[in-house]
Structures are given as structure tokens and as C-alpha cells.
Amino acid sequence: MSSLDDLYRRVIMDHYQKPRNKGKLDEAEGLTINLNNPTCGDSISLSLKVEDGIVTDAKFLGEGCSISMSSASMMTEAVKGKPVDEAIKLAQVFSDLMQGKQPEDDSLDLGDIEALSGVAKFPARIKCATLAWKALEQGVRQANQS
Ligand code: ZN
């Protein structure tokens, strides 16, 4: 195992054990998206608050494997405070990463998200990693409609 894999594994376990932005927003405060990944048994409830085109708050509750939960933690951390456009762009970049592609737009700071890039090598786990991002995409789409 390379030291990079080792570093990535440590970042993933850190988010799994100490999830960022864990919780739920009041119904009046934001919208909630519930999604699950039956192939692994992961479930997520993502709360988003979108104001004036900015994701002002993001929280999640969920149960599942270390990949799905750490991905949700990293995602909320990455999109909080960002314009909706940028959050969507990050979701696209993440989807590219999961397909083993290098992101076209390298101006985005992926931060901890990069630690999940190794998941691309394990097709069965990709759905675990993308669950939170799918919830994000649904959430911002709903927010844009209301
Ligand atoms: Zn999973």
C-alpha cells in the first residue's frame, strides 16, 4: 500500500468517526432530501438551506459504510457557503473522479474530497461515495424551483 493510500484512508476514517455538519435543519429553515443506496444499505438525510443562490447551510444524518458517511461529511463541508453553481460544479467534478477521470476544471479546491478518488477502482463502492452528492444535486434543483 502506498503512503498516499494510507493518507487517504486516514482522511476518510477521520470524517467517518468525526462527521462534520451532522444534524438536521428545521423544516422551516431548509429542505430535506432522503436517499438510500440499497446495494450497500447506506441511507442519508441531507438538509440544505439555500438563500439568494448560496448554500448557506448543509447538514446530514445517515447510516452506512465509511465511504458513504465520510463522503457526506466532506460534501457538506465543501459546499457550505458556496454559490449553488459552484456546488453543482463540485458534484460534476466528483462524478468525474468516480469514473477515474481527472477533473477538467482544476481551479476548484477539492480538499479532503480527493481522498475518495481511490474509490473509482472499486465499482461496487462508487454508489456509496456518490449518494450524498446525488442528494445535493436533487436538493439544489428543488431549491431553484421554489
Ligand atoms: Zn456503502
Coordinates of N, CA and C and ligand atoms in Angstrom, one line a residue:
M1 N 0.8 -1.2 0.0 CA 0.0 0.0 0.0 C 0.9 1.3 0.0
S2 N 0.6 2.2 -0.9 CA 1.4 3.4 -1.0 C 1.0 4.3 0.2
S3 N 1.9 5.3 0.5 CA 1.7 6.2 1.6 C 0.5 7.1 1.3
L4 N 0.3 7.4 0.0 CA -0.8 8.2 -0.4 C -2.2 7.5 -0.1
D5 N -2.2 6.2 -0.4 CA -3.4 5.4 0.0 C -3.6 5.5 1.5
D6 N -2.5 5.4 2.2 CA -2.6 5.4 3.7 C -3.1 6.8 4.2
L7 N -2.6 7.8 3.6 CA -3.1 9.2 4.0 C -4.6 9.3 3.7
Y8 N -5.0 8.9 2.5 CA -6.4 9.0 2.1 C -7.3 8.2 3.0
R9 N -6.8 7.0 3.4 CA -7.6 6.2 4.3 C -7.8 6.9 5.6
R10 N -6.7 7.6 6.1 CA -6.8 8.3 7.4 C -7.8 9.4 7.3
V11 N -7.8 10.1 6.2 CA -8.7 11.2 6.0 C -10.2 10.7 6.0
I12 N -10.4 9.6 5.3 CA -11.7 9.0 5.2 C -12.2 8.6 6.6
M13 N -11.3 7.9 7.4 CA -11.7 7.4 8.7 C -12.0 8.6 9.6
D14 N -11.2 9.7 9.4 CA -11.4 10.9 10.3 C -12.8 11.4 10.1
H15 N -13.2 11.5 8.8 CA -14.6 12.1 8.5 C -15.7 11.1 9.0
Y16 N -15.4 9.8 8.9 CA -16.3 8.8 9.3 C -16.5 8.8 10.8
Q17 N -15.4 9.0 11.6 CA -15.5 8.9 13.0 C -15.9 10.3 13.6
K18 N -15.6 11.3 12.9 CA -16.0 12.7 13.4 C -16.7 13.4 12.3
P19 N -17.9 13.0 12.0 CA -18.6 13.6 10.8 C -18.8 15.1 11.1
R20 N -18.5 15.9 10.0 CA -18.8 17.4 10.1 C -20.2 17.6 9.7
N21 N -20.8 18.7 10.3 CA -22.2 19.1 9.9 C -23.2 18.0 10.1
K22 N -23.1 17.2 11.1 CA -24.0 16.2 11.4 C -25.3 16.8 12.0
G23 N -26.5 16.5 11.5 CA -27.7 17.0 12.1 C -28.7 17.3 11.1
K24 N -29.7 18.1 11.5 CA -30.9 18.3 10.6 C -31.3 19.7 10.8
L25 N -31.7 20.3 9.7 CA -32.3 21.7 9.8 C -33.8 21.6 10.0
D26 N -34.4 22.6 10.7 CA -35.8 22.6 10.9 C -36.5 22.7 9.5
E27 N -37.7 22.1 9.4 CA -38.4 22.2 8.2 C -38.5 23.6 7.6
A28 N -38.8 24.5 8.5 CA -39.0 25.9 8.1 C -37.7 26.5 7.6
E29 N -36.6 25.9 8.0 CA -35.3 26.5 7.7 C -34.7 26.1 6.3
G30 N -35.0 24.8 6.0 CA -34.4 24.3 4.7 C -35.2 23.2 4.2
L31 N -34.7 22.6 3.1 CA -35.4 21.4 2.6 C -34.5 20.2 2.9
T32 N -35.2 19.0 2.9 CA -34.5 17.8 3.2 C -34.7 16.8 2.1
I33 N -33.6 16.1 1.8 CA -33.6 15.1 0.7 C -33.2 13.8 1.4
N34 N -34.0 12.8 1.2 CA -33.7 11.4 1.8 C -33.4 10.5 0.6
L35 N -32.2 9.9 0.7 CA -31.8 8.9 -0.4 C -31.2 7.7 0.3
N36 N -31.3 6.6 -0.4 CA -30.6 5.5 0.0 C -29.9 4.7 -1.1
N37 N -29.0 3.9 -0.7 CA -28.2 3.0 -1.7 C -28.5 1.6 -1.2
P38 N -29.5 0.9 -1.8 CA -29.8 -0.4 -1.3 C -28.7 -1.4 -1.5
T39 N -27.9 -1.2 -2.5 CA -26.8 -2.3 -2.7 C -25.9 -2.4 -1.5
C40 N -25.8 -1.3 -0.7 CA -24.9 -1.4 0.4 C -25.6 -1.2 1.7
G41 N -26.8 -0.6 1.7 CA -27.6 -0.3 2.9 C -27.3 1.0 3.5
D42 N -26.7 1.9 2.6 CA -26.5 3.3 3.1 C -27.7 4.2 3.0
S43 N -27.9 5.0 4.0 CA -29.0 6.0 3.8 C -28.5 7.3 4.3
I44 N -29.1 8.4 3.7 CA -28.7 9.7 4.1 C -29.9 10.6 4.0
S45 N -30.0 11.5 5.0 CA -31.0 12.6 5.0 C -30.2 13.9 5.0
L46 N -30.3 14.6 3.9 CA -29.5 15.8 3.7 C -30.4 17.0 3.9
S47 N -30.1 17.9 4.7 CA -30.8 19.2 4.9 C -30.0 20.3 4.2
L48 N -30.6 21.1 3.4 CA -29.9 22.2 2.7 C -30.7 23.5 2.9
K49 N -30.0 24.6 3.1 CA -30.6 25.9 3.2 C -30.0 26.7 2.1
V50 N -30.8 27.1 1.2 CA -30.3 27.9 0.0 C -30.9 29.3 0.0
E51 N -30.1 30.3 0.1 CA -30.6 31.7 0.1 C -29.8 32.5 -0.9
D52 N -30.6 33.2 -1.8 CA -30.0 34.0 -2.8 C -28.9 33.3 -3.6
G53 N -29.2 32.1 -3.9 CA -28.2 31.4 -4.8 C -27.0 30.9 -4.1
I54 N -27.0 30.9 -2.7 CA -25.9 30.4 -1.9 C -26.3 29.3 -1.0
V55 N -25.5 28.3 -0.9 CA -25.8 27.2 0.0 C -25.4 27.7 1.4
T56 N -26.3 28.2 2.2 CA -25.8 28.8 3.4 C -25.7 27.8 4.6
D57 N -26.4 26.7 4.4 CA -26.2 25.6 5.5 C -26.4 24.3 4.9
A58 N -25.7 23.3 5.4 CA -25.9 21.9 4.9 C -25.6 21.0 6.1
K59 N -26.5 20.1 6.4 CA -26.3 19.1 7.5 C -26.8 17.8 7.0
F60 N -26.3 16.8 7.6 CA -26.8 15.4 7.2 C -26.9 14.5 8.4
L61 N -27.8 13.5 8.2 CA -27.9 12.4 9.1 C -27.8 11.2 8.3
G62 N -27.3 10.1 8.8 CA -27.3 8.9 7.9 C -26.7 7.7 8.6
E63 N -26.8 6.6 7.9 CA -26.2 5.4 8.4 C -25.6 4.7 7.2
G64 N -24.5 4.1 7.4 CA -23.9 3.3 6.3 C -22.5 3.1 6.5
C65 N -21.8 2.7 5.4 CA -20.4 2.4 5.4 C -19.6 3.6 5.5
S66 N -18.3 3.4 5.8 CA -17.4 4.5 6.0 C -17.3 5.4 4.7
I67 N -17.4 4.8 3.6 CA -17.3 5.6 2.3 C -18.5 6.5 2.2
S68 N -19.7 6.0 2.4 CA -20.8 6.9 2.2 C -20.9 8.0 3.3
M69 N -20.6 7.7 4.5 CA -20.7 8.7 5.6 C -19.6 9.7 5.5
S70 N -18.3 9.3 5.1 CA -17.3 10.2 5.0 C -17.5 11.1 3.8
S71 N -18.0 10.6 2.8 CA -18.3 11.4 1.6 C -19.4 12.5 1.9
A72 N -20.4 12.1 2.7 CA -21.4 13.1 3.1 C -20.8 14.2 3.9
S73 N -19.9 13.8 4.8 CA -19.3 14.8 5.7 C -18.4 15.7 4.9
M74 N -17.7 15.2 3.9 CA -16.8 16.0 3.1 C -17.6 16.9 2.2
M75 N -18.7 16.4 1.7 CA -19.6 17.1 0.7 C -20.2 18.3 1.4
T76 N -20.7 18.1 2.7 CA -21.3 19.3 3.4 C -20.3 20.3 3.7
E77 N -19.1 19.9 4.0 CA -18.1 20.8 4.3 C -17.6 21.6 3.1
A78 N -17.6 20.9 1.9 CA -17.2 21.5 0.7 C -18.2 22.5 0.1
V79 N -19.5 22.3 0.3 CA -20.5 23.2 -0.4 C -21.0 24.3 0.5
K80 N -20.8 24.1 1.8 CA -21.4 25.1 2.7 C -20.7 26.5 2.4
G81 N -21.6 27.5 2.2 CA -21.1 28.8 2.0 C -20.8 29.1 0.5
K82 N -21.0 28.1 -0.3 CA -20.6 28.2 -1.8 C -21.9 28.6 -2.6
P83 N -21.7 29.3 -3.7 CA -22.8 29.5 -4.6 C -23.3 28.2 -5.2
V84 N -24.6 28.1 -5.4 CA -25.2 26.9 -6.0 C -24.4 26.4 -7.2
D85 N -24.1 27.3 -8.1 CA -23.4 26.9 -9.3 C -22.1 26.2 -9.0
E86 N -21.4 26.7 -8.0 CA -20.1 26.0 -7.7 C -20.3 24.7 -7.0
A87 N -21.4 24.6 -6.2 CA -21.8 23.3 -5.6 C -22.1 22.2 -6.7
I88 N -22.8 22.7 -7.7 CA -23.1 21.8 -8.8 C -21.8 21.4 -9.6
K89 N -21.0 22.3 -9.8 CA -19.7 22.1 -10.4 C -18.9 21.0 -9.6
L90 N -18.9 21.2 -8.3 CA -18.1 20.2 -7.5 C -18.7 18.8 -7.6
A91 N -20.1 18.8 -7.7 CA -20.7 17.5 -7.8 C -20.3 16.8 -9.2
Q92 N -20.2 17.6 -10.2 CA -19.7 17.1 -11.5 C -18.3 16.6 -11.4
V93 N -17.5 17.4 -10.8 CA -16.0 17.0 -10.6 C -15.9 15.7 -9.9
F94 N -16.8 15.6 -8.8 CA -16.8 14.4 -8.0 C -17.2 13.2 -8.9
S95 N -18.2 13.4 -9.7 CA -18.7 12.3 -10.6 C -17.5 11.9 -11.5
D96 N -16.8 12.9 -12.1 CA -15.6 12.6 -12.9 C -14.6 11.7 -12.2
L97 N -14.3 12.2 -10.9 CA -13.3 11.5 -10.1 C -13.7 10.0 -9.9
M98 N -15.0 9.8 -9.7 CA -15.5 8.4 -9.5 C -15.4 7.5 -10.8
Q99 N -15.3 8.2 -11.9 CA -15.2 7.5 -13.2 C -13.7 7.4 -13.5
G100 N -12.8 7.8 -12.6 CA -11.4 7.7 -12.8 C -10.8 8.7 -13.7
K101 N -11.7 9.8 -14.0 CA -11.2 10.9 -14.8 C -10.6 12.0 -14.0
Q102 N -9.6 12.6 -14.6 CA -9.1 13.8 -13.9 C -10.1 15.0 -14.2
P103 N -10.4 15.8 -13.2 CA -11.3 16.9 -13.4 C -10.8 17.8 -14.4
E104 N -11.7 18.2 -15.3 CA -11.3 19.2 -16.4 C -11.0 20.6 -15.7
D105 N -11.8 20.9 -14.8 CA -11.6 22.2 -14.1 C -10.7 22.0 -12.9
D106 N -9.4 22.3 -13.0 CA -8.6 22.1 -11.8 C -8.5 23.3 -10.9
S107 N -9.3 24.3 -11.2 CA -9.3 25.5 -10.4 C -10.0 25.3 -9.1
L108 N -10.8 24.3 -9.0 CA -11.6 24.0 -7.8 C -10.7 23.3 -6.7
D109 N -10.8 23.8 -5.5 CA -10.0 23.2 -4.4 C -10.9 22.0 -3.9
L110 N -10.4 20.8 -4.1 CA -11.2 19.6 -3.7 C -10.9 19.3 -2.2
G111 N -9.8 19.8 -1.7 CA -9.6 19.5 -0.3 C -9.6 18.0 0.0
D112 N -10.3 17.7 1.1 CA -10.4 16.3 1.6 C -11.1 15.4 0.5
I113 N -11.9 15.9 -0.3 CA -12.7 15.1 -1.3 C -11.8 14.2 -2.1
E114 N -10.6 14.7 -2.3 CA -9.7 14.0 -3.2 C -9.3 12.6 -2.5
A115 N -9.5 12.5 -1.2 CA -9.2 11.2 -0.5 C -10.1 10.1 -1.0
L116 N -11.2 10.5 -1.6 CA -12.1 9.4 -2.1 C -11.8 9.0 -3.5
S117 N -10.8 9.6 -4.2 CA -10.6 9.3 -5.6 C -10.3 7.8 -5.8
G118 N -9.7 7.2 -4.8 CA -9.3 5.8 -4.9 C -10.6 4.9 -5.1
V119 N -11.7 5.4 -4.7 CA -13.0 4.6 -4.8 C -13.3 4.2 -6.2
A120 N -12.8 5.0 -7.2 CA -13.0 4.7 -8.6 C -12.5 3.3 -9.0
K121 N -11.6 2.8 -8.2 CA -11.1 1.5 -8.5 C -12.0 0.3 -8.0
F122 N -13.0 0.7 -7.3 CA -13.9 -0.3 -6.7 C -15.3 0.0 -7.1
P123 N -15.7 -0.4 -8.3 CA -17.0 0.0 -8.9 C -18.2 -0.3 -7.9
A124 N -18.1 -1.3 -7.1 CA -19.2 -1.6 -6.2 C -19.4 -0.5 -5.1
R125 N -18.4 0.2 -4.9 CA -18.5 1.3 -3.8 C -18.8 2.7 -4.4
I126 N -18.8 2.8 -5.7 CA -19.0 4.1 -6.2 C -20.3 4.7 -5.8
K127 N -21.4 3.9 -5.8 CA -22.7 4.4 -5.3 C -22.7 4.8 -3.9
C128 N -21.8 4.2 -3.1 CA -21.7 4.7 -1.7 C -21.2 6.1 -1.7
A129 N -20.1 6.4 -2.5 CA -19.5 7.7 -2.5 C -20.3 8.7 -3.1
T130 N -21.1 8.4 -4.1 CA -21.9 9.4 -4.8 C -23.3 9.7 -4.2
L131 N -23.7 8.9 -3.2 CA -25.0 9.1 -2.6 C -25.3 10.5 -2.1
A132 N -24.3 11.0 -1.3 CA -24.5 12.4 -0.7 C -24.6 13.4 -1.8
W133 N -23.8 13.2 -2.9 CA -23.7 14.2 -4.0 C -25.0 14.2 -4.8
K134 N -25.6 13.0 -4.9 CA -26.9 12.9 -5.6 C -27.9 13.6 -4.8
A135 N -27.9 13.5 -3.5 CA -28.8 14.2 -2.6 C -28.6 15.7 -2.8
L136 N -27.4 16.1 -2.9 CA -27.1 17.6 -3.1 C -27.7 18.1 -4.4
E137 N -27.5 17.3 -5.4 CA -28.0 17.8 -6.7 C -29.5 17.9 -6.7
Q138 N -30.1 16.9 -6.1 CA -31.6 17.0 -6.0 C -32.0 18.2 -5.2
G139 N -31.3 18.4 -4.1 CA -31.7 19.5 -3.2 C -31.6 20.8 -3.9
V140 N -30.5 21.1 -4.5 CA -30.3 22.4 -5.2 C -31.3 22.6 -6.3
R141 N -31.6 21.5 -7.0 CA -32.6 21.6 -8.0 C -34.0 22.0 -7.4
Q142 N -34.3 21.4 -6.3 CA -35.6 21.7 -5.6 C -35.6 23.1 -5.2
A143 N -34.5 23.6 -4.6 CA -34.4 24.9 -4.1 C -34.5 25.9 -5.2
N144 N -34.0 25.6 -6.4 CA -34.1 26.5 -7.5 C -35.6 26.6 -8.1
Q145 N -36.4 25.6 -7.8 CA -37.7 25.6 -8.3 C -38.6 26.4 -7.4
S146 N -38.3 26.5 -6.1 CA -39.2 27.1 -5.2 C -38.9 28.6 -5.1
Ligands
ZN1 ZN -21.8 1.9 1.3

